[in-house]
Structures are given as C-alpha cells and as structure tokens.
C-alpha positions as a printed Julia matrix, in Angstrom:
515×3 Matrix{Float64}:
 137.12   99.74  107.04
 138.36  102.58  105.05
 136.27  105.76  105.97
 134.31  105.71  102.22
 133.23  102.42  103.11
 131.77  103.44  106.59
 130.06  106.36  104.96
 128.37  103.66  102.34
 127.73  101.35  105.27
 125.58  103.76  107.17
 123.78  104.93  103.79
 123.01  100.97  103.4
 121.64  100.75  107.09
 119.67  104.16  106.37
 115.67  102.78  107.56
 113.76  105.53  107.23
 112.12  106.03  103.65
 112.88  106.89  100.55
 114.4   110.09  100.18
 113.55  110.97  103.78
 116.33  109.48  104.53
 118.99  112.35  103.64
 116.84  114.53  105.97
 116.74  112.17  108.74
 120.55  112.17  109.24
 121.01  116.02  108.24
 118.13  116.09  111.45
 121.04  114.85  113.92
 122.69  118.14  113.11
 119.38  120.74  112.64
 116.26  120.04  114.36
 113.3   121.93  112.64
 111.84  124.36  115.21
 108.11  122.18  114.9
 106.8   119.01  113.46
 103.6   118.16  112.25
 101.61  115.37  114.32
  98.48  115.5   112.38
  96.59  116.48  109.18
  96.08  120.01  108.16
  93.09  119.71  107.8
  90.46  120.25  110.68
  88.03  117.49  111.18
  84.12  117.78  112.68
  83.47  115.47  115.54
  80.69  113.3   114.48
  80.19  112.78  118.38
  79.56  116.23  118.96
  76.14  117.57  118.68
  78.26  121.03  118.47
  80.23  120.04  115.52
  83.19  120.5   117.31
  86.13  121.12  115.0
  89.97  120.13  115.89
  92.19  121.82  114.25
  95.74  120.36  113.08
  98.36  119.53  116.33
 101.77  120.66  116.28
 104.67  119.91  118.15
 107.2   122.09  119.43
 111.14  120.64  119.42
 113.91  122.27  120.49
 115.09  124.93  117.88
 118.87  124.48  116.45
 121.13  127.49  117.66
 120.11  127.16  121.61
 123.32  127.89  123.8
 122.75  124.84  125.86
 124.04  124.82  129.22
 126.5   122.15  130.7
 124.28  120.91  133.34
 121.51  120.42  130.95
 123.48  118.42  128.39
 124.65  116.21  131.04
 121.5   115.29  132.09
 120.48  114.25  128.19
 123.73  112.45  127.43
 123.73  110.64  130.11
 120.59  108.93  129.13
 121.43  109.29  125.61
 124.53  106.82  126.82
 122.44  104.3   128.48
 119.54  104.59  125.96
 121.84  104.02  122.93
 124.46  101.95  124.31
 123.0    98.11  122.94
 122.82   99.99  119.33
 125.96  101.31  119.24
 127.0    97.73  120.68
 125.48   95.77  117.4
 126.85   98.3   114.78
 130.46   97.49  116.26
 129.87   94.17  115.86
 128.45   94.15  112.73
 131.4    96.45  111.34
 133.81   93.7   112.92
 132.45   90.58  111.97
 131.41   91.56  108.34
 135.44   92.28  107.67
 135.14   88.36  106.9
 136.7    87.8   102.98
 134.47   84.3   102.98
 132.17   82.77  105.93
 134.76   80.67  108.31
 136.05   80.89  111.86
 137.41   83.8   113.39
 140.68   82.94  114.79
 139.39   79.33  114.2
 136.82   79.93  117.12
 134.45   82.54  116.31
 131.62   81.81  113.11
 132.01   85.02  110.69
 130.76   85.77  107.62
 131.04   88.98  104.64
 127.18   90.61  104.61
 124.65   89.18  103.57
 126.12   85.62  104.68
 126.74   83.68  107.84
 128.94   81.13  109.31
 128.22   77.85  111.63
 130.36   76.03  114.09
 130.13   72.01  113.65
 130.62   71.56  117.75
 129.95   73.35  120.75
 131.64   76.65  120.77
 135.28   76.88  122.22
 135.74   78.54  125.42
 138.23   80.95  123.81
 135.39   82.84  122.4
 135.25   86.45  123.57
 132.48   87.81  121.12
 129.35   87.4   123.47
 129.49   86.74  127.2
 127.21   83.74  128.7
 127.58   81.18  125.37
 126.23   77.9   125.98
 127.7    74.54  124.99
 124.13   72.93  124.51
 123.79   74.35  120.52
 126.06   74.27  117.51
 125.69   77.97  116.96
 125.9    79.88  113.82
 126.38   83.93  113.63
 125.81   86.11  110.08
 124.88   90.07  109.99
 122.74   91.64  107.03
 121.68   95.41  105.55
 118.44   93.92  104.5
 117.32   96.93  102.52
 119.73   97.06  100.08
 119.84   93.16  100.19
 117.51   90.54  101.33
 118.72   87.56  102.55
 117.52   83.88  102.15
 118.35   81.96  105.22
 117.85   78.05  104.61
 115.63   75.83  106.59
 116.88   71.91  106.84
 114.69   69.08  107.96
 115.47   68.75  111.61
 113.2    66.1   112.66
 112.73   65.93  115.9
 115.99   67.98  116.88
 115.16   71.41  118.93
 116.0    74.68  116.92
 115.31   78.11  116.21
 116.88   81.38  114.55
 117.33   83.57  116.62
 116.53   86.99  114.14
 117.98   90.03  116.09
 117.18   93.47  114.82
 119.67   97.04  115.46
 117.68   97.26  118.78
 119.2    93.8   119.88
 115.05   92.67  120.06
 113.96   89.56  118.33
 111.8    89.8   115.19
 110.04   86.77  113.25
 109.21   83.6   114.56
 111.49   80.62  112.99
 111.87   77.56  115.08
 110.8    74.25  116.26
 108.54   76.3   118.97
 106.99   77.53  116.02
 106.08   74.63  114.0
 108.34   76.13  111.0
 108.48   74.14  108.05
 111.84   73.35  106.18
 112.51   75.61  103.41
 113.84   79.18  102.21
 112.99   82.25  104.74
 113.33   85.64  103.35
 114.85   87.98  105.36
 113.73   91.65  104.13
 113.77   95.11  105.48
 111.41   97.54  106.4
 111.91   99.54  103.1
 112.1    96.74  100.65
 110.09   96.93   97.78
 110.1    93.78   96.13
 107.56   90.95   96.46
 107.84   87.09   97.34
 109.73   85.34   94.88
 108.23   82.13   93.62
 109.79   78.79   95.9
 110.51   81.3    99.17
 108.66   79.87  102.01
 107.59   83.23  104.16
 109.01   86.77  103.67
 110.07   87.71  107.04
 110.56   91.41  108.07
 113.06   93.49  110.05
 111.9    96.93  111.48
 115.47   97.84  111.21
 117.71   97.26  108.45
 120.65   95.98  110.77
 119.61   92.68  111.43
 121.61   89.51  112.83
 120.65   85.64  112.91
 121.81   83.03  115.62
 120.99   79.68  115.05
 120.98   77.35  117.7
 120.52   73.87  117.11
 120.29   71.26  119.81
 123.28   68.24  119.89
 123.66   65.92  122.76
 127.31   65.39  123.81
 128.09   62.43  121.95
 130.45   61.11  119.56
 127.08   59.84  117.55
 124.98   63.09  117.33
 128.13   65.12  116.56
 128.33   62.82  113.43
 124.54   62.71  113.39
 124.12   66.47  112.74
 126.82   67.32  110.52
 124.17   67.32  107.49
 121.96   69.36  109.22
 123.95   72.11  109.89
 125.42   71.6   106.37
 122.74   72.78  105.01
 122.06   76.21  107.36
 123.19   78.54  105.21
 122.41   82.31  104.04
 123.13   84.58  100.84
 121.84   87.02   99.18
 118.54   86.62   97.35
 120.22   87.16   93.8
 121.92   84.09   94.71
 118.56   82.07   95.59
 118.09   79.07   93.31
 114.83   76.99   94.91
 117.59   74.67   95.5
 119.27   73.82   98.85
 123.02   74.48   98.9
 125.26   73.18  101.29
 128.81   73.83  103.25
 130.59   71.47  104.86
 131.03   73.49  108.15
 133.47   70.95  109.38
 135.82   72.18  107.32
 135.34   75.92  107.67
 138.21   78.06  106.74
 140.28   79.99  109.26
 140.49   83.53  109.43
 143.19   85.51  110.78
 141.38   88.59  112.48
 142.35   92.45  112.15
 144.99   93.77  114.28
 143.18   95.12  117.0
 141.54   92.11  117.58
 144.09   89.74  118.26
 144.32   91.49  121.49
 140.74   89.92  122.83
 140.97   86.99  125.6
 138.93   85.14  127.55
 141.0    86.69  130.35
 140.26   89.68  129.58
 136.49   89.06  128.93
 134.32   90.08  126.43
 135.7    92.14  123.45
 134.96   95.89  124.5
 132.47   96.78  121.87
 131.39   99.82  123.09
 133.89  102.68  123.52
 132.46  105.48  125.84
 135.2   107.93  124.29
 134.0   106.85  120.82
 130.41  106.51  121.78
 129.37  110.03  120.92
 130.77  110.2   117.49
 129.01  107.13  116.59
 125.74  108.05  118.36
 124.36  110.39  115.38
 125.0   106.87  113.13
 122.33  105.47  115.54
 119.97  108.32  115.28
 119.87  107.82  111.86
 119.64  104.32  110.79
 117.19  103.54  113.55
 113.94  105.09  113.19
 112.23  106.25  116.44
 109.67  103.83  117.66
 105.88  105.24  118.01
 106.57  107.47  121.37
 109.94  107.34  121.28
 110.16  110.56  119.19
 110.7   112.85  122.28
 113.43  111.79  122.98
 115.05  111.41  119.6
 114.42  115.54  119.37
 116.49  115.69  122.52
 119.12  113.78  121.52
 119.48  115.23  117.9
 119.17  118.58  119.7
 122.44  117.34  121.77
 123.95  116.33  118.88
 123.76  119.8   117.38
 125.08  121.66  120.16
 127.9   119.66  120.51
 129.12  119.63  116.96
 129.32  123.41  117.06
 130.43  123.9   121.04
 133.62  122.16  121.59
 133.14  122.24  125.25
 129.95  120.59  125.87
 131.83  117.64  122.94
 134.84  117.24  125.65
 131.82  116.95  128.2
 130.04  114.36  126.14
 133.28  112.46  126.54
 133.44  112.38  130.36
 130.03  112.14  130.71
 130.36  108.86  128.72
 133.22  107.13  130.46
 131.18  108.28  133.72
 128.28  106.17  133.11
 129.95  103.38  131.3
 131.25  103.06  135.1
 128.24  104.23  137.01
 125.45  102.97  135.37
 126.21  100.09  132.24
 129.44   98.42  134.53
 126.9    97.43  137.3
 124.91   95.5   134.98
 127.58   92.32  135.07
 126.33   91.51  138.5
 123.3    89.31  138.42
 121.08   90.89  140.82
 121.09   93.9   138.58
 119.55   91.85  136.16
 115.87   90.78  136.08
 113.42   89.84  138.58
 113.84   87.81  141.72
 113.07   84.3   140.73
 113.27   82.58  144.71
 116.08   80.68  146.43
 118.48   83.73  145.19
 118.32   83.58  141.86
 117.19   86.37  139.45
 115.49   85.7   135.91
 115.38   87.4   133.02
 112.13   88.92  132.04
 111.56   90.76  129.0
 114.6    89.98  127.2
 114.69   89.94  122.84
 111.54   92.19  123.49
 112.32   95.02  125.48
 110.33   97.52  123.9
 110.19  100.85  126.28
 111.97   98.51  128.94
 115.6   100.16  128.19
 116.47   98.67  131.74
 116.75   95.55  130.74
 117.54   96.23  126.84
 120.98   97.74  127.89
 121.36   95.7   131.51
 121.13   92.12  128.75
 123.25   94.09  126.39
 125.76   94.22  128.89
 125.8    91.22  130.63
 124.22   88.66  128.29
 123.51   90.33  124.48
 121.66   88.26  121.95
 119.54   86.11  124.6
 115.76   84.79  123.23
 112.16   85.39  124.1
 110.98   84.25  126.81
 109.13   81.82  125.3
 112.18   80.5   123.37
 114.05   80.47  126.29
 114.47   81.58  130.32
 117.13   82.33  132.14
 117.98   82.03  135.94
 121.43   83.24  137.09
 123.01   83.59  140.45
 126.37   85.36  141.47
 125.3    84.03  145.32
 124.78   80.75  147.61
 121.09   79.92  149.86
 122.84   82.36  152.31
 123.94   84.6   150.08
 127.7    84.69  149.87
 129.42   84.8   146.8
 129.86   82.09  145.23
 133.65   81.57  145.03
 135.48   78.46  143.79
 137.4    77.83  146.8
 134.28   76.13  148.63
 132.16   72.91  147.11
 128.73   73.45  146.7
 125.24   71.21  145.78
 122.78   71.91  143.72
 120.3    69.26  143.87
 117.04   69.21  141.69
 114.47   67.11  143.71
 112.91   64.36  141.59
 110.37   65.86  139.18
 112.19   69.33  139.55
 114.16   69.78  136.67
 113.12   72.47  134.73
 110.17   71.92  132.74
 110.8    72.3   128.95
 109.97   70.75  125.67
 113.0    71.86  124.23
 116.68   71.13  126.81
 117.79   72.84  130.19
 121.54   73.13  131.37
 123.56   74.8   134.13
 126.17   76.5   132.91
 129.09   77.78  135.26
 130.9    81.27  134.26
 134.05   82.99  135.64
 134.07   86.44  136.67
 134.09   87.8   133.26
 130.69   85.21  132.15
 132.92   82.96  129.87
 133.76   79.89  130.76
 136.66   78.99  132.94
 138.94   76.09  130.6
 139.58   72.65  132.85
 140.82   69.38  132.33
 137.63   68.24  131.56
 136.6    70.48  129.29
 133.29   70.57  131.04
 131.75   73.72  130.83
 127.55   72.83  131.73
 125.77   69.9   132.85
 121.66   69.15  131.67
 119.84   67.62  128.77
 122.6    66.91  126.6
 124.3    64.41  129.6
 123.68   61.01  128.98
 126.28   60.31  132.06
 124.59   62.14  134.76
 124.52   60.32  138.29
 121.01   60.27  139.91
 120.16   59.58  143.82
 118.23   56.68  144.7
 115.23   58.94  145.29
 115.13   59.72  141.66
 117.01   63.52  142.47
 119.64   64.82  141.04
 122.72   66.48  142.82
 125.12   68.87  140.81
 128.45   70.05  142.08
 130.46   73.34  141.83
 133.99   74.16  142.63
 137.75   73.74  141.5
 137.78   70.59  143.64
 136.29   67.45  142.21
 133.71   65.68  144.94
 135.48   62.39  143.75
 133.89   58.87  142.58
 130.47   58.76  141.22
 130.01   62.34  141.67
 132.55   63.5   139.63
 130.76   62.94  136.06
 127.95   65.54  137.79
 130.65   68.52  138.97
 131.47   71.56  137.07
 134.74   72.7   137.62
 135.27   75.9   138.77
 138.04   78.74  139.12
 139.94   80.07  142.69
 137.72   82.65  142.63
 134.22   84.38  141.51
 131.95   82.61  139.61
 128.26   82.68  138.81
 125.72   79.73  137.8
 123.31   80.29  134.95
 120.25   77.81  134.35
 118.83   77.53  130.82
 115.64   76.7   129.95
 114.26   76.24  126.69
 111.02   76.07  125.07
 109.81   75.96  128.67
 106.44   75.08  129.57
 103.85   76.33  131.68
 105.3    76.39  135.02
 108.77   78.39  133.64
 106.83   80.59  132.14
 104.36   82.0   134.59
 107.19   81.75  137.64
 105.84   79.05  139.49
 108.93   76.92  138.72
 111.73   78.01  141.58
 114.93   77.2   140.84
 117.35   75.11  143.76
 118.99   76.2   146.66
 122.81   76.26  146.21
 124.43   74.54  149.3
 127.7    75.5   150.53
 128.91   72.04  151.21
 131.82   71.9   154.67
C-alpha cells in the first residue's frame, strides 16, 4: 500500500468523534498536562443535610517534555507490547487481506476480499492455509474486513433451515460484537453493519442495524456441512448467497456469487513466502510494532477505565519520537517480550483454565474485556475464536500422564456412551502439528465428530478415537487421525454447547498412550 493510502486508511479507521479525532492522534505525540473528568460546575448533594458541594475533578497525566528514564520506559512498553499486540495483529491483517482487486481466493486457498466486501470458501478450508492458526474443517468459512464509519456494510442473511451458523462479527480489539446466528434465532435477511460514528439511520428493507465499537471490524462466517458428497452439493446455494457490500450497493434484493467458482488471486510478494511449515504468517513484527502502535492509540478509543493507561502509553510515545535512544530501546524491548511473554502463549497450558483429565479450556475468549491475558494469549495461539456460548474449546499439548503428545506413540481417546460433548450445534477433535495447522496425510483427514457419518462405535455404545502417524488398522482406521513424527496437540470443539459445557461440568477424555 503506497504510504498516501496508509495515511487515508488510518483517517478511515479514526473512531473517536467528529473533529476530535485530529486531536486524538496529535495526543499520541502531546499529552495535555490535565483532563477534565467531570462538569465545571459544582453540584449540592441532595443527601447532605450540609449541602455539601463537590467541586469539578481533574486528572493529572503525564506532561509532554518529561526526560523519561530507560528503566521506566521499559517497564511501560513492555506492557504497551503485550497490551497492544492482538490490535496491531488485526490492522496487519486487515492491510493484507484488503489488497484483494475482487473477493476470491488467496493463492486459491485463503477467502479475500477489497473493503467493504468478503469472500467464502465452497469446502472445508485447505490445510495450506497459514492466515489463522487452529482452522477447523467442520464450516465452509468465509473472511471480509470493513472501515464501517466511512462505509457501512450489508452482510446477507440466507435461509439456512435447519443448518448450524453464525457470523462471527470481530471488532479492532479481536472481541465479538452483535449477535447473528442460529444460537440467536436470527432471521434471514440484510444486517447492517455500522460504526460507532455513523450517522445515518436504518434504511427501509435492512433487517437490524448492527454496531461496531470500533470502526475496524471483521466477519467470519461459519456454516455447518457434513462431509459428504450430498451436503457439499446441498449447500452450494446457501453460501451463494452470503455475501457483503457496501450499503450504496444495497438493493432489498438478494444477490448471489457462485463461490465455487471464485477467482484466484496471486498474493503480494512478501507473501508468497508463508507455509504451513513455517506456521502462521508473522503478523506482528516486534521491530515494527512500535511505529505502528500510535496507529492503535488512535483508531481505538480507550474503553471506560482504560484511559490510564492510554496517558501512559501516549506519554511513551512522545518521548520516544523525540529521544532516539529510548526508540532503539522500544525496539529491543519488543523483540524481548515477543519471546518472553507472547511466544509462550502457543503452548496450551498457557491458555485458559484447567478443564480435568489435562486439558485446558478457553474461558473468556471474543469477550475479553479487561482480561488482556487471554485477549493476547487467543491472539496468539488461536485469533478469531467465538463466545463461549457460540462455541468452547478444550485443547491439550499432553497425554492422562502428561507427556507430550508426540506422533511416534498411538493413543485412545474414547468418549464413554452418552459423553460426547453436549451441543445443539456440532463437536469435533481436531489434531494440529507443532505450529496449530494441520499436518497434510493421505487421507486428508484432518478432525473427526459431528460431520462423520463413518465413525466406528463399541458395542457398549462408546466411541474410541485414535491419534498417531500409524494407522490402528481395520475397523479402526475410519476413527484415527493421522498424525506427524513429532509434536502435536488435540483440540475439541464444541458448539452451541449446552448446559453442562457451559458451566464446566462436562470433562473432557483421558488420552491413553496405547503400548
């Protein structure tokens, strides 16, 4: 993106209001001394047989100018870097992914779409994909990223019967916002995507006006296909018709793309690099992360309480675009933590809340609020997961005795009868490699649940999974997920859960190292 075009981007992405807005980003670089926190004027306390009056409150920030010491700054950038790191995450990806000419596949693998738009897959996603680690081969998935206060979006609602579904609305903060889905009872229609400084009011035909408190936003769809060669063909005009533009381009009529027959698109340079064996793309840069920081501070206004710490961090900001060496420290101090604290995140236990039988589970994840913990630890490991009431997740780097789990041994996973996971919507396990992408095999088998119509159960009414790069043989085989010569980790799914997933009672199995 030329660098005009980035400076129009982050004027588009500007939330704050009106023409606040200029101030707010000219605040990352001069912090006034105080800010008022309440009116002027004093007020009598009608509880008070004194009349007691309270005059106006102030609060005191740090003053621009102050010769800021090295020790101090560290201290702030550090959690500056692990406080800003999912944000800095989703406007990388949004700059990437809105390169797109047209919506089509990335690479033919990836859905991409210009602004404003998105793109679907027609089939599970290909295990090339290096976008977002810990996909799942249970949805056909669709991907599209919007400025919604310079442009609305209408995102299309099909008639899915009795199909599972629900868009997955992400705002700049990587939490969820609006509630669109079969959990939901959402009608079929037109949705109307707006930001939190958009003027305008519901245009006759749009179904519900849905806000963003940030005007980054993303959509996921997921939409629910069993693996066979009939619901494959049975879904096509579904997903034909999930599709998103802007709102000048809103007819009251449903338009359609043939998703089948998306276009290819050849990616820039740099990205033609990305792998699956080399994991996820690297969307955060810790030697770019402080030059892109200020972008943050400015088109994602504070949440009530958070505005403490935005005065630090503006206050960092300043100093280091006038003191060239606490900049070079901002640099180390990033690539420090990217390795001490964000790297650690990948393993499992660093994630969630024990769940029993070694297995974690995620807990406040697409609504993190104050809970930057797990904001940045999901950001890391598994970015653009839903609510917990949309969807749990269990995941497990270890065996019952805790080993890791490596693909050199067999192991069993067996669900007694009546112990599946309890859901109204689907459940899978997936198995990742190292990097939490899925390991290609001859079977092209990448999770086992819901969407198996093939699955082998015991004569007890349980059901036995396998892991490991060697296949159990005969009947077991169509219930074994192949696995690499190495490190892998399991990840349970389960969505729409009911009562018993989501108050914890629900353990997930022991995994059995198998001689």
């Amino acid at each position: 993106m030329a660098e005009s075009e980035k400076v129009n981007a982050v004027r588009r992405l500007l939330t704050v209001a009106g023409g606040a807005a200029p101030l707010m980003y000219a605040s990352t670089l001069s912090t006034p001394a105080v800010a008022a926190t309440a009116d002027a004027k004093a007020n009598t306390s009608q509880g008070s047989s004194k009349g007691q009056t309270t005059g106006a409150l102030a609060t005191t920030l740090p003053p621009p100018g102050l010769n800021m010491h090295a020790g101090y700054a560290q201290a702030i950038a550090r959690m500056a870097y692990v406080w800003g790191w999912p944000m800095v995450n989703m406007l990388n990806r949004f700059d990437r992914i809105t390169q797109a000419p047209y919506p089509g596949l990335l690479n033919g693998v990836l859905p991409a779409a210009p602004r404003g738009q998105l793109a679907m897959l027609h089939d599970y996603i290909d295990p090339a994909e290096t976008f977002v680690t810990c996909p799942n081969q249970d949805v056909v998935y669709g991907l599209g990223f919007f400025s919604l206060d310079e442009e609305p979006v209408v995102l299309q609602v099909p008639d899915f019967g009795d199909r599972f579904w629900v868009y997955a609305l992400y705002d700049a903060r990587t939490n969820q916002f609006g509630h669109v889905g079969k959990p939901y009872k959402s009608r079929a229609g037109f949705y109307l995507l707006a930001g939190p400084n958009w003027k305008g009011s519901k245009p006759a035909g749009i179904t519900e006006v849905v806000r963003c408190p940030t005007a980054l936003a993303n959509v996921i769809p997921r939409v629910f296909m069993n693996d066979t060669a009939q619901d494959r063909q049975a879904i096509q005009p579904l997903i034909n018709q999930v599709v998103a533009y802007p709102l000048k381009r809103f007819t009251g009529k449903m338009q359609t793309i043939a998703w089948r027959d998306a276009p290819n698109i050849m990616p820039p340079a740099q990205a033609n690099a990305d792998s699956a064996e080399a994991g996820e793309t690297k969307w955060v840069v810790p030697e770019k992360f402080f030059d892109q920081f200020p972008t943050v501070l400015a088109t994602v206004a504070p949440m009530p309480g958070e505005e403490a710490l935005y005065a630090q961090f503006r206050s960092l900001m300043e100093v280091a675009g006038r003191d060239q060496d606490i900049k070079k420290l901002l640099t180390q101090i990033a690539i420090d933590t990217e390795r001490d604290a964000i790297a650690p995140f990948f393993e499992w236990k660093h994630n969630g809340l024990p769940a029993g039988n070694g297995w974690n589970r995620s807990t406040n994840n697409a609504q993190t609020g104050f809970d930057y913990f797990d904001r940045t630890g999901t950001a890391k490991s598994n970015m653009f997961d839903n609510r917990p009431t949309e969807t749990q997740y269990f995941y497990t780097d270890f065996d019952q005795s805790g080993a890791q789990l490596n693909g050199a041994n067999s192991y069993e996973i067996v669900f007694a009868k009546g112990e599946e996971p309890p859901v109204n919507g689907f459940w899978s396990l997936t198995l990742y490699n190292e990097k939490h992408l899925f390991y290609p095999n001859d079977l092209k088998r990448y999770s086992l649940g819901t969407k198996n119509n093939t699955l082998k159960r015991n004569a007890d009414g349980s059901l036995s999974l396998y892991a490991g790069a060697k296949s159990p043989g005969g009947d077991k085989v169509a219930n074994w997920l192949p696995a690499p010569n190495g490190k892998f980790s399991l990840y349970i799914r389960a969505y729409w859960g009911k009562q018993a997933i989501l108050d914890g009672s629900w353990k997930p199995p022991l995994i059995r190292k198998l001689s």
